[in-house]
Each structure stands twice: as structure tokens, then as C-alpha cells.
Amino acid sequence: MILIMESEIRGIFAKNYVYQKPHHSNPVANLLARGIANYEEDKWAKHRKILKPAFHMEKLKEWAQIVPDEGSKELDIWPQFQKLTSAIISRTAFGSSYEEGRRIFELQKEQAEIIMKQFNSIYIPGSRFLPTKSNKKMKETEKEVQESIRRLIDNRLKAKEAGQEFGDDILGTLLESNSNEIEERGSKEFGLTIDEVIQECKLFYFAGQETTSVWLVWTMIWLSRHQEWQAKAREEVLQAFGSDQPAFHELSRLKIVSSFNATHILTHDIFRTCSVGSTDHELTYLFYIYEENLICIHIM
């Protein structure tokens, strides 16, 4: 049974002490990223408070400037959209350290492919400690990713000590928010450790890259099959902006485009899901229910 109600989704996400995510039975998943998506209760609240400034509207407007204004080329859209979204996230996450950030995300992608193969096979407890080719590769990749992000963080901390700013990208905003929280509360225990910052940086890739690239490709497919929507959307854009370049805050004026996006997201199962469960409270919300007391909700 499926029932999608925005108020009910908000109710579930607001009660993270009641509806909690199930833990991974396969510990190999921790090699990808832990971060806020896997935390609950007080630890989730602490991470959310420190991460929140990185996603304020004014900050998002600044990041919109990094995308090229125009360009044209015939291409295979799937790999290109993957590269595009990866490049955008690399720039917004690491700013001037974009090239190193892109390398980190390439390693994350390789890691994900290996881990997904293991997820699709029978899991034997303790098998991750065996000296197999894939296990060795995962450990090497994890080490390189950790060292690369730690190097970026160390450079930002040294720059701050020298009187410079942390930076306006996600990493800089996260470090600044974390530093402010520690200073205001007077103890490092209220902030994130370096390892926790690394995990959040790794999570940014999985939270945005694949979901966005899949959504863009699916949008192209959907528009090709429903060309009347193409015409309506194009007409709305021309009426709203003409030949002018739209500003970030003006995109909310595109009602037809927004409606189209919402419609094909809700009617097609194209995104990853997050799961929450409740053991002490009667469930009053029904989404995708696969087993007793387990709710699966689309991330986007």
C-alpha cells in the first residue's frame, strides 16, 4: 500500500527518537561512508546542527555561480551527467581543491562498485578480513580516500591558523560551523572529530551525485516520451525569462517545470530509499512497507 503525504513524511523525519534506521548487517558498508545519514538521536542532532549552515539558501546561491552559463555538444547523456554531477559536487564540496576532490569521488565510485558486488553475494560474517583481491582493493581505496580528505582538512586548518578563512565551499563551511560550535560550547565534545568530518565529506558524494544524475537522465527520457510537456515547459521558461539568464532565486517562478519534476518523481521508482523503523509506537504512516514496522521512504 502506498500513501504519500508531505505532512506525514515530515512527522516521521522529525521523530528520529521514534523512527530509526535499521543498522547494516554487512559492516563492509561502513567503508563507503557513515555520516549523518546513519546516525540517530543526540549524535544525529549534533551533526545536523553543524552541517546546517552549509545548506542555507544564501550559500546555495553562491554555489550556483560555479556552473558554466552555456555550451553544446552531442553526447551520451548517462556518463556525461555522471561526470557533470560529480564535477559540480567536487567544486561545491572542495572549491579550489576541485581536482583532488574529483579524485576522491572517483575512488568512492570504485569503492561503491566493489561493495555493491559484495552486497549481491552471500555475506559470510568475518569474510571482509580474508586477504582476497577485492578486500585488499577496498582497504587500499579507503586508506587513500581518508588520507586525501585529511590532507585537505589539514590545509584548511593551517590556513585558518595563518589568518585566512576556511573557505566558502561545503568543507570550509563545515569546518567553520564545527569550530564555532566548539568555541561557543567551550568543549571539543560538542563538535565533530576529524574522522567524523571525513565521513560527512564522503557522504556528500553519495547523497548528491548518483541521485542527481539518475534524475537528470530520467527527466530527459520522460520529456522525450511526453513531448507536450516539453512544449509547455519551454513556453513557460521563455515567458518568464525570455533570453535573459535566470537567477537562482527566480527558478521558483517555473510552476509547470516544478510540477512536472514532482509528478515524475512520485510516479516512478527512480531514487534510493532510506528506511526507518519503530518498535514502541503504533505506525500511523504507510509508505513502502516491506516488513512489519519498517518504512521505506524516497530520499528525494
PDB file of C-alpha atoms in Angstrom:
ATOM      1  CA  MET A   1       0.000   0.000   0.000  1.00  0.00           C
ATOM      2  CA  ILE A   2       1.304   3.468  -0.856  1.00  0.00           C
ATOM      3  CA  LEU A   3       0.245   6.735   0.761  1.00  0.00           C
ATOM      4  CA  ILE A   4       2.317   9.846   0.119  1.00  0.00           C
ATOM      5  CA  MET A   5       1.551  12.797   2.391  1.00  0.00           C
ATOM      6  CA  GLU A   6       4.099  15.558   2.911  1.00  0.00           C
ATOM      7  CA  SER A   7       2.963  16.270   6.461  1.00  0.00           C
ATOM      8  CA  GLU A   8       3.341  12.613   7.412  1.00  0.00           C
ATOM      9  CA  ILE A   9       6.832  12.386   5.911  1.00  0.00           C
ATOM     10  CA  ARG A  10       7.823  15.435   7.952  1.00  0.00           C
ATOM     11  CA  GLY A  11       6.332  13.819  11.026  1.00  0.00           C
ATOM     12  CA  ILE A  12       8.478  10.726  10.614  1.00  0.00           C
ATOM     13  CA  PHE A  13      11.702  12.615   9.961  1.00  0.00           C
ATOM     14  CA  ALA A  14      11.033  14.924  12.930  1.00  0.00           C
ATOM     15  CA  LYS A  15      10.758  11.964  15.329  1.00  0.00           C
ATOM     16  CA  ASN A  16      14.193  10.439  14.958  1.00  0.00           C
ATOM     17  CA  TYR A  17      13.973   9.087  18.509  1.00  0.00           C
ATOM     18  CA  VAL A  18      10.927   7.022  17.467  1.00  0.00           C
ATOM     19  CA  TYR A  19      11.503   6.101  13.810  1.00  0.00           C
ATOM     20  CA  GLN A  20      15.074   4.905  13.475  1.00  0.00           C
ATOM     21  CA  LYS A  21      17.058   3.459  10.600  1.00  0.00           C
ATOM     22  CA  PRO A  22      17.971  -0.239  10.720  1.00  0.00           C
ATOM     23  CA  HIS A  23      21.662  -1.000  11.124  1.00  0.00           C
ATOM     24  CA  HIS A  24      23.620  -2.579   8.258  1.00  0.00           C
ATOM     25  CA  SER A  25      24.078  -6.287   8.754  1.00  0.00           C
ATOM     26  CA  ASN A  26      27.139  -6.122   6.493  1.00  0.00           C
ATOM     27  CA  PRO A  27      29.904  -3.969   8.083  1.00  0.00           C
ATOM     28  CA  VAL A  28      31.540  -3.516   4.666  1.00  0.00           C
ATOM     29  CA  ALA A  29      29.010  -0.713   4.070  1.00  0.00           C
ATOM     30  CA  ASN A  30      30.942   1.444   6.540  1.00  0.00           C
ATOM     31  CA  LEU A  31      33.793   1.671   4.023  1.00  0.00           C
ATOM     32  CA  LEU A  32      31.616   3.843   1.783  1.00  0.00           C
ATOM     33  CA  ALA A  33      30.543   6.489   4.266  1.00  0.00           C
ATOM     34  CA  ARG A  34      28.869   6.709   7.618  1.00  0.00           C
ATOM     35  CA  GLY A  35      27.978  10.315   8.346  1.00  0.00           C
ATOM     36  CA  ILE A  36      24.707  11.885   9.439  1.00  0.00           C
ATOM     37  CA  ALA A  37      22.559   9.573   7.303  1.00  0.00           C
ATOM     38  CA  ASN A  38      23.463   6.689   9.605  1.00  0.00           C
ATOM     39  CA  TYR A  39      23.227   8.418  12.983  1.00  0.00           C
ATOM     40  CA  GLU A  40      20.345   8.696  15.444  1.00  0.00           C
ATOM     41  CA  GLU A  41      19.217  10.732  18.438  1.00  0.00           C
ATOM     42  CA  ASP A  42      21.785  13.079  20.062  1.00  0.00           C
ATOM     43  CA  LYS A  43      24.596  12.268  17.635  1.00  0.00           C
ATOM     44  CA  TRP A  44      22.296  12.945  14.669  1.00  0.00           C
ATOM     45  CA  ALA A  45      21.206  16.254  16.244  1.00  0.00           C
ATOM     46  CA  LYS A  46      24.814  17.341  16.802  1.00  0.00           C
ATOM     47  CA  HIS A  47      25.857  16.562  13.226  1.00  0.00           C
ATOM     48  CA  ARG A  48      22.740  18.210  11.787  1.00  0.00           C
ATOM     49  CA  LYS A  49      23.355  21.427  13.726  1.00  0.00           C
ATOM     50  CA  ILE A  50      26.938  21.677  12.489  1.00  0.00           C
ATOM     51  CA  LEU A  51      26.090  20.728   8.880  1.00  0.00           C
ATOM     52  CA  LYS A  52      23.059  23.010   8.567  1.00  0.00           C
ATOM     53  CA  PRO A  53      24.939  26.256   7.664  1.00  0.00           C
ATOM     54  CA  ALA A  54      26.388  24.566   4.579  1.00  0.00           C
ATOM     55  CA  PHE A  55      22.899  24.335   3.069  1.00  0.00           C
ATOM     56  CA  HIS A  56      21.447  27.774   3.782  1.00  0.00           C
ATOM     57  CA  MET A  57      19.802  29.387   0.757  1.00  0.00           C
ATOM     58  CA  GLU A  58      22.437  32.132   0.500  1.00  0.00           C
ATOM     59  CA  LYS A  59      25.174  29.513   0.385  1.00  0.00           C
ATOM     60  CA  LEU A  60      23.356  27.580  -2.353  1.00  0.00           C
ATOM     61  CA  LYS A  61      23.085  30.782  -4.405  1.00  0.00           C
ATOM     62  CA  GLU A  62      26.862  31.206  -4.228  1.00  0.00           C
ATOM     63  CA  TRP A  63      27.440  27.682  -5.478  1.00  0.00           C
ATOM     64  CA  ALA A  64      25.136  28.268  -8.455  1.00  0.00           C
ATOM     65  CA  GLN A  65      27.806  30.577  -9.896  1.00  0.00           C
ATOM     66  CA  ILE A  66      30.253  27.712 -10.484  1.00  0.00           C
ATOM     67  CA  VAL A  67      28.129  26.142 -13.257  1.00  0.00           C
ATOM     68  CA  PRO A  68      29.052  27.265 -16.821  1.00  0.00           C
ATOM     69  CA  ASP A  69      26.463  29.546 -18.454  1.00  0.00           C
ATOM     70  CA  GLU A  70      26.273  27.746 -21.787  1.00  0.00           C
ATOM     71  CA  GLY A  71      27.692  25.042 -24.050  1.00  0.00           C
ATOM     72  CA  SER A  72      26.592  22.499 -26.665  1.00  0.00           C
ATOM     73  CA  LYS A  73      27.710  19.057 -27.805  1.00  0.00           C
ATOM     74  CA  GLU A  74      26.083  15.809 -28.937  1.00  0.00           C
ATOM     75  CA  LEU A  75      26.759  13.191 -26.311  1.00  0.00           C
ATOM     76  CA  ASP A  76      25.746  10.030 -24.484  1.00  0.00           C
ATOM     77  CA  ILE A  77      23.911  11.681 -21.629  1.00  0.00           C
ATOM     78  CA  TRP A  78      24.299   8.989 -18.953  1.00  0.00           C
ATOM     79  CA  PRO A  79      28.114   9.072 -18.488  1.00  0.00           C
ATOM     80  CA  GLN A  80      28.130  12.815 -19.145  1.00  0.00           C
ATOM     81  CA  PHE A  81      25.525  13.516 -16.474  1.00  0.00           C
ATOM     82  CA  GLN A  82      27.542  11.376 -14.069  1.00  0.00           C
ATOM     83  CA  LYS A  83      30.641  13.458 -14.822  1.00  0.00           C
ATOM     84  CA  LEU A  84      28.661  16.696 -14.612  1.00  0.00           C
ATOM     85  CA  THR A  85      27.124  15.990 -11.219  1.00  0.00           C
ATOM     86  CA  SER A  86      30.423  14.653  -9.894  1.00  0.00           C
ATOM     87  CA  ALA A  87      32.226  17.808 -11.066  1.00  0.00           C
ATOM     88  CA  ILE A  88      29.599  20.086  -9.515  1.00  0.00           C
ATOM     89  CA  ILE A  89      29.730  18.284  -6.186  1.00  0.00           C
ATOM     90  CA  SER A  90      33.544  18.290  -6.278  1.00  0.00           C
ATOM     91  CA  ARG A  91      33.571  22.058  -6.750  1.00  0.00           C
ATOM     92  CA  THR A  92      30.911  22.797  -4.151  1.00  0.00           C
ATOM     93  CA  ALA A  93      32.486  20.412  -1.648  1.00  0.00           C
ATOM     94  CA  PHE A  94      36.152  21.328  -2.047  1.00  0.00           C
ATOM     95  CA  GLY A  95      36.244  24.592  -4.015  1.00  0.00           C
ATOM     96  CA  SER A  96      39.756  25.424  -5.184  1.00  0.00           C
ATOM     97  CA  SER A  97      40.830  21.848  -4.353  1.00  0.00           C
ATOM     98  CA  TYR A  98      38.461  20.627  -7.063  1.00  0.00           C
ATOM     99  CA  GLU A  99      40.904  18.303  -8.844  1.00  0.00           C
ATOM    100  CA  GLU A 100      41.808  16.455  -5.674  1.00  0.00           C
ATOM    101  CA  GLY A 101      38.139  16.345  -4.755  1.00  0.00           C
ATOM    102  CA  ARG A 102      37.300  14.777  -8.098  1.00  0.00           C
ATOM    103  CA  ARG A 103      39.935  12.095  -7.491  1.00  0.00           C
ATOM    104  CA  ILE A 104      38.355  11.357  -4.116  1.00  0.00           C
ATOM    105  CA  PHE A 105      34.947  10.914  -5.722  1.00  0.00           C
ATOM    106  CA  GLU A 106      36.383   8.657  -8.433  1.00  0.00           C
ATOM    107  CA  LEU A 107      37.804   6.450  -5.698  1.00  0.00           C
ATOM    108  CA  GLN A 108      34.444   6.491  -3.917  1.00  0.00           C
ATOM    109  CA  LYS A 109      32.756   5.335  -7.103  1.00  0.00           C
ATOM    110  CA  GLU A 110      35.202   2.444  -7.493  1.00  0.00           C
ATOM    111  CA  GLN A 111      34.642   1.529  -3.860  1.00  0.00           C
ATOM    112  CA  ALA A 112      30.877   1.544  -4.324  1.00  0.00           C
ATOM    113  CA  GLU A 113      31.076  -0.812  -7.315  1.00  0.00           C
ATOM    114  CA  ILE A 114      33.115  -3.357  -5.344  1.00  0.00           C
ATOM    115  CA  ILE A 115      30.864  -3.139  -2.299  1.00  0.00           C
ATOM    116  CA  MET A 116      27.674  -3.489  -4.358  1.00  0.00           C
ATOM    117  CA  LYS A 117      29.060  -6.714  -5.829  1.00  0.00           C
ATOM    118  CA  GLN A 118      29.579  -7.998  -2.307  1.00  0.00           C
ATOM    119  CA  PHE A 119      26.068  -6.962  -1.316  1.00  0.00           C
ATOM    120  CA  ASN A 120      24.704  -9.041  -4.190  1.00  0.00           C
ATOM    121  CA  SER A 121      26.538 -12.135  -2.986  1.00  0.00           C
ATOM    122  CA  ILE A 122      26.090 -14.222   0.144  1.00  0.00           C
ATOM    123  CA  TYR A 123      27.542 -12.465   3.187  1.00  0.00           C
ATOM    124  CA  ILE A 124      29.685 -14.615   5.460  1.00  0.00           C
ATOM    125  CA  PRO A 125      30.476 -12.952   8.818  1.00  0.00           C
ATOM    126  CA  GLY A 126      34.178 -12.161   9.035  1.00  0.00           C
ATOM    127  CA  SER A 127      34.765 -12.574   5.294  1.00  0.00           C
ATOM    128  CA  ARG A 128      35.914  -8.965   5.000  1.00  0.00           C
ATOM    129  CA  PHE A 129      39.100  -9.912   6.874  1.00  0.00           C
ATOM    130  CA  LEU A 130      40.133 -12.520   4.296  1.00  0.00           C
ATOM    131  CA  PRO A 131      43.069 -11.422   2.064  1.00  0.00           C
ATOM    132  CA  THR A 132      41.039 -11.529  -1.157  1.00  0.00           C
ATOM    133  CA  LYS A 133      41.717  -9.247  -4.120  1.00  0.00           C
ATOM    134  CA  SER A 134      38.540  -7.217  -3.557  1.00  0.00           C
ATOM    135  CA  ASN A 135      39.143  -6.848   0.194  1.00  0.00           C
ATOM    136  CA  LYS A 136      42.689  -5.617  -0.420  1.00  0.00           C
ATOM    137  CA  LYS A 137      41.435  -3.158  -3.031  1.00  0.00           C
ATOM    138  CA  MET A 138      38.746  -1.817  -0.680  1.00  0.00           C
ATOM    139  CA  LYS A 139      41.268  -1.282   2.114  1.00  0.00           C
ATOM    140  CA  GLU A 140      43.716   0.476  -0.223  1.00  0.00           C
ATOM    141  CA  THR A 141      40.971   2.719  -1.596  1.00  0.00           C
ATOM    142  CA  GLU A 142      39.646   3.532   1.865  1.00  0.00           C
ATOM    143  CA  LYS A 143      43.148   4.477   3.016  1.00  0.00           C
ATOM    144  CA  GLU A 144      43.731   6.757   0.017  1.00  0.00           C
ATOM    145  CA  VAL A 145      40.347   8.476   0.433  1.00  0.00           C
ATOM    146  CA  GLN A 146      40.908   9.020   4.158  1.00  0.00           C
ATOM    147  CA  GLU A 147      44.410  10.418   3.604  1.00  0.00           C
ATOM    148  CA  SER A 148      43.282  12.707   0.768  1.00  0.00           C
ATOM    149  CA  ILE A 149      40.402  14.258   2.719  1.00  0.00           C
ATOM    150  CA  ARG A 150      42.522  14.544   5.861  1.00  0.00           C
ATOM    151  CA  ARG A 151      45.168  16.382   3.818  1.00  0.00           C
ATOM    152  CA  LEU A 152      42.547  18.851   2.570  1.00  0.00           C
ATOM    153  CA  ILE A 153      41.288  19.398   6.119  1.00  0.00           C
ATOM    154  CA  ASP A 154      44.812  19.910   7.478  1.00  0.00           C
ATOM    155  CA  ASN A 155      45.488  22.511   4.776  1.00  0.00           C
ATOM    156  CA  ARG A 156      42.314  24.410   5.737  1.00  0.00           C
ATOM    157  CA  LEU A 157      43.207  24.306   9.433  1.00  0.00           C
ATOM    158  CA  LYS A 158      46.721  25.587   8.719  1.00  0.00           C
ATOM    159  CA  ALA A 159      45.295  28.374   6.542  1.00  0.00           C
ATOM    160  CA  LYS A 160      42.949  29.360   9.379  1.00  0.00           C
ATOM    161  CA  GLU A 161      45.856  29.492  11.824  1.00  0.00           C
ATOM    162  CA  ALA A 162      47.637  31.788   9.351  1.00  0.00           C
ATOM    163  CA  GLY A 163      44.720  34.224   9.471  1.00  0.00           C
ATOM    164  CA  GLN A 164      42.857  33.087   6.356  1.00  0.00           C
ATOM    165  CA  GLU A 165      39.256  31.887   6.096  1.00  0.00           C
ATOM    166  CA  PHE A 166      38.149  28.255   5.981  1.00  0.00           C
ATOM    167  CA  GLY A 167      36.537  28.844   2.559  1.00  0.00           C
ATOM    168  CA  ASP A 168      33.013  29.174   1.153  1.00  0.00           C
ATOM    169  CA  ASP A 169      32.644  25.577  -0.091  1.00  0.00           C
ATOM    170  CA  ILE A 170      30.995  22.745   1.854  1.00  0.00           C
ATOM    171  CA  LEU A 171      34.208  21.656   3.560  1.00  0.00           C
ATOM    172  CA  GLY A 172      35.039  25.218   4.605  1.00  0.00           C
ATOM    173  CA  THR A 173      31.521  25.884   5.867  1.00  0.00           C
ATOM    174  CA  LEU A 174      31.509  22.604   7.787  1.00  0.00           C
ATOM    175  CA  LEU A 175      34.862  23.355   9.432  1.00  0.00           C
ATOM    176  CA  GLU A 176      33.774  26.885  10.330  1.00  0.00           C
ATOM    177  CA  SER A 177      30.462  25.688  11.780  1.00  0.00           C
ATOM    178  CA  ASN A 178      32.273  22.996  13.737  1.00  0.00           C
ATOM    179  CA  SER A 179      34.830  25.484  15.065  1.00  0.00           C
ATOM    180  CA  ASN A 180      32.090  27.921  16.105  1.00  0.00           C
ATOM    181  CA  GLU A 181      30.155  25.193  17.912  1.00  0.00           C
ATOM    182  CA  ILE A 182      33.225  24.109  19.881  1.00  0.00           C
ATOM    183  CA  GLU A 183      34.078  27.708  20.754  1.00  0.00           C
ATOM    184  CA  GLU A 184      30.530  28.572  21.850  1.00  0.00           C
ATOM    185  CA  ARG A 185      30.080  25.441  23.958  1.00  0.00           C
ATOM    186  CA  GLY A 186      33.619  25.501  25.348  1.00  0.00           C
ATOM    187  CA  SER A 187      34.403  21.848  24.671  1.00  0.00           C
ATOM    188  CA  LYS A 188      35.504  19.719  21.713  1.00  0.00           C
ATOM    189  CA  GLU A 189      32.957  17.056  22.659  1.00  0.00           C
ATOM    190  CA  PHE A 190      30.211  19.281  21.218  1.00  0.00           C
ATOM    191  CA  GLY A 191      31.926  19.376  17.828  1.00  0.00           C
ATOM    192  CA  LEU A 192      32.846  16.783  15.227  1.00  0.00           C
ATOM    193  CA  THR A 193      36.117  14.897  15.231  1.00  0.00           C
ATOM    194  CA  ILE A 194      38.334  14.964  12.132  1.00  0.00           C
ATOM    195  CA  ASP A 195      37.215  11.419  11.334  1.00  0.00           C
ATOM    196  CA  GLU A 196      33.560  12.466  11.535  1.00  0.00           C
ATOM    197  CA  VAL A 197      34.235  15.403   9.205  1.00  0.00           C
ATOM    198  CA  ILE A 198      35.851  12.967   6.758  1.00  0.00           C
ATOM    199  CA  GLN A 199      32.790  10.705   6.885  1.00  0.00           C
ATOM    200  CA  GLU A 200      30.457  13.642   6.182  1.00  0.00           C
ATOM    201  CA  CYS A 201      32.573  14.641   3.171  1.00  0.00           C
ATOM    202  CA  LYS A 202      32.355  11.091   1.834  1.00  0.00           C
ATOM    203  CA  LEU A 203      28.603  11.102   2.386  1.00  0.00           C
ATOM    204  CA  PHE A 204      28.143  14.285   0.296  1.00  0.00           C
ATOM    205  CA  TYR A 205      29.096  12.303  -2.795  1.00  0.00           C
ATOM    206  CA  PHE A 206      26.526   9.545  -2.277  1.00  0.00           C
ATOM    207  CA  ALA A 207      23.841  11.959  -1.128  1.00  0.00           C
ATOM    208  CA  GLY A 208      24.013  14.052  -4.279  1.00  0.00           C
ATOM    209  CA  GLN A 209      25.920  12.593  -7.202  1.00  0.00           C
ATOM    210  CA  GLU A 210      24.041   9.449  -8.166  1.00  0.00           C
ATOM    211  CA  THR A 211      20.536  10.634  -7.250  1.00  0.00           C
ATOM    212  CA  THR A 212      21.004  13.836  -9.259  1.00  0.00           C
ATOM    213  CA  SER A 213      22.496  12.150 -12.332  1.00  0.00           C
ATOM    214  CA  VAL A 214      19.757   9.495 -12.390  1.00  0.00           C
ATOM    215  CA  TRP A 215      17.108  12.181 -12.001  1.00  0.00           C
ATOM    216  CA  LEU A 216      18.541  14.217 -14.910  1.00  0.00           C
ATOM    217  CA  VAL A 217      18.677  11.201 -17.217  1.00  0.00           C
ATOM    218  CA  TRP A 218      15.179  10.107 -16.272  1.00  0.00           C
ATOM    219  CA  THR A 219      13.928  13.650 -16.902  1.00  0.00           C
ATOM    220  CA  MET A 220      15.352  13.504 -20.437  1.00  0.00           C
ATOM    221  CA  ILE A 221      13.689  10.145 -21.069  1.00  0.00           C
ATOM    222  CA  TRP A 222      10.371  11.322 -19.661  1.00  0.00           C
ATOM    223  CA  LEU A 223      10.402  14.508 -21.755  1.00  0.00           C
ATOM    224  CA  SER A 224      11.163  12.533 -24.914  1.00  0.00           C
ATOM    225  CA  ARG A 225       8.083  10.385 -24.298  1.00  0.00           C
ATOM    226  CA  HIS A 226       5.820  13.275 -23.312  1.00  0.00           C
ATOM    227  CA  GLN A 227       6.692  15.995 -25.767  1.00  0.00           C
ATOM    228  CA  GLU A 228       3.643  18.065 -24.830  1.00  0.00           C
ATOM    229  CA  TRP A 229       5.406  18.709 -21.515  1.00  0.00           C
ATOM    230  CA  GLN A 230       8.469  19.821 -23.433  1.00  0.00           C
ATOM    231  CA  ALA A 231       6.408  22.454 -25.221  1.00  0.00           C
ATOM    232  CA  LYS A 232       4.715  23.650 -22.018  1.00  0.00           C
ATOM    233  CA  ALA A 233       7.971  23.849 -20.082  1.00  0.00           C
ATOM    234  CA  ARG A 234       9.787  25.638 -22.909  1.00  0.00           C
ATOM    235  CA  GLU A 235       6.969  28.165 -23.271  1.00  0.00           C
ATOM    236  CA  GLU A 236       6.950  28.848 -19.528  1.00  0.00           C
ATOM    237  CA  VAL A 237      10.718  29.412 -19.446  1.00  0.00           C
ATOM    238  CA  LEU A 238      10.579  31.787 -22.421  1.00  0.00           C
ATOM    239  CA  GLN A 239       7.682  33.726 -20.910  1.00  0.00           C
ATOM    240  CA  ALA A 240       9.387  34.001 -17.527  1.00  0.00           C
ATOM    241  CA  PHE A 241      12.902  34.871 -18.657  1.00  0.00           C
ATOM    242  CA  GLY A 242      12.967  35.363 -22.418  1.00  0.00           C
ATOM    243  CA  SER A 243      16.621  35.452 -23.473  1.00  0.00           C
ATOM    244  CA  ASP A 244      17.806  36.549 -20.011  1.00  0.00           C
ATOM    245  CA  GLN A 245      19.871  34.336 -17.749  1.00  0.00           C
ATOM    246  CA  PRO A 246      17.642  33.316 -14.787  1.00  0.00           C
ATOM    247  CA  ALA A 247      18.977  33.895 -11.293  1.00  0.00           C
ATOM    248  CA  PHE A 248      18.908  31.111  -8.734  1.00  0.00           C
ATOM    249  CA  HIS A 249      16.104  32.643  -6.658  1.00  0.00           C
ATOM    250  CA  GLU A 250      13.921  33.122  -9.761  1.00  0.00           C
ATOM    251  CA  LEU A 251      13.620  29.411 -10.561  1.00  0.00           C
ATOM    252  CA  SER A 252      10.674  29.118  -8.155  1.00  0.00           C
ATOM    253  CA  ARG A 253       8.611  31.040 -10.720  1.00  0.00           C
ATOM    254  CA  LEU A 254       8.622  27.985 -13.006  1.00  0.00           C
ATOM    255  CA  LYS A 255       5.417  26.329 -11.793  1.00  0.00           C
ATOM    256  CA  ILE A 256       4.960  23.947 -14.737  1.00  0.00           C
ATOM    257  CA  VAL A 257       8.567  22.763 -14.577  1.00  0.00           C
ATOM    258  CA  SER A 258       8.289  22.236 -10.811  1.00  0.00           C
ATOM    259  CA  SER A 259       5.008  20.363 -11.213  1.00  0.00           C
ATOM    260  CA  PHE A 260       6.500  18.175 -13.931  1.00  0.00           C
ATOM    261  CA  ASN A 261       9.511  17.285 -11.778  1.00  0.00           C
ATOM    262  CA  ALA A 262       7.345  16.428  -8.779  1.00  0.00           C
ATOM    263  CA  THR A 263       4.973  14.322 -10.885  1.00  0.00           C
ATOM    264  CA  HIS A 264       7.516  12.037 -12.499  1.00  0.00           C
ATOM    265  CA  ILE A 265       9.457  11.649  -9.238  1.00  0.00           C
ATOM    266  CA  LEU A 266       6.334  10.452  -7.416  1.00  0.00           C
ATOM    267  CA  THR A 267       5.105   8.170 -10.200  1.00  0.00           C
ATOM    268  CA  HIS A 268       8.373   6.377 -10.962  1.00  0.00           C
ATOM    269  CA  ASP A 269      10.627   4.486  -8.573  1.00  0.00           C
ATOM    270  CA  ILE A 270      13.950   6.062  -9.588  1.00  0.00           C
ATOM    271  CA  PHE A 271      15.629   7.003  -6.317  1.00  0.00           C
ATOM    272  CA  ARG A 272      17.310   5.272  -3.474  1.00  0.00           C
ATOM    273  CA  THR A 273      15.257   4.906  -0.326  1.00  0.00           C
ATOM    274  CA  CYS A 274      16.026   5.425   3.311  1.00  0.00           C
ATOM    275  CA  SER A 275      14.475   3.116   5.878  1.00  0.00           C
ATOM    276  CA  VAL A 276      13.166   3.858   9.334  1.00  0.00           C
ATOM    277  CA  GLY A 277      11.541   1.556  11.832  1.00  0.00           C
ATOM    278  CA  SER A 278       9.507   1.809  15.012  1.00  0.00           C
ATOM    279  CA  THR A 279       9.207  -0.782  17.748  1.00  0.00           C
ATOM    280  CA  ASP A 280       7.462   1.132  20.536  1.00  0.00           C
ATOM    281  CA  HIS A 281       4.837   3.156  18.692  1.00  0.00           C
ATOM    282  CA  GLU A 282       1.905   2.210  16.534  1.00  0.00           C
ATOM    283  CA  LEU A 283       2.607   3.138  12.911  1.00  0.00           C
ATOM    284  CA  THR A 284       0.133   5.640  11.501  1.00  0.00           C
ATOM    285  CA  TYR A 285       2.018   6.347   8.264  1.00  0.00           C
ATOM    286  CA  LEU A 286       2.063   3.959   5.322  1.00  0.00           C
ATOM    287  CA  PHE A 287       4.631   4.288   2.548  1.00  0.00           C
ATOM    288  CA  TYR A 288       6.512   1.320   1.110  1.00  0.00           C
ATOM    289  CA  ILE A 289       6.065  -1.300   3.801  1.00  0.00           C
ATOM    290  CA  TYR A 290       8.214  -4.372   3.160  1.00  0.00           C
ATOM    291  CA  GLU A 291       8.033  -5.985   6.575  1.00  0.00           C
ATOM    292  CA  GLU A 292       6.461  -5.342   9.943  1.00  0.00           C
ATOM    293  CA  ASN A 293       7.344  -1.945  11.430  1.00  0.00           C
ATOM    294  CA  LEU A 294       9.688  -0.969   8.571  1.00  0.00           C
ATOM    295  CA  ILE A 295       9.005   2.071   6.402  1.00  0.00           C
ATOM    296  CA  CYS A 296      10.951   2.894   3.232  1.00  0.00           C
ATOM    297  CA  ILE A 297      10.769   6.490   2.015  1.00  0.00           C
ATOM    298  CA  HIS A 298      12.268   8.058  -1.100  1.00  0.00           C
ATOM    299  CA  ILE A 299      15.175  10.369  -0.258  1.00  0.00           C
ATOM    300  CA  MET A 300      14.055  12.829  -2.957  1.00  0.00           C
TER     301      MET A 300
END
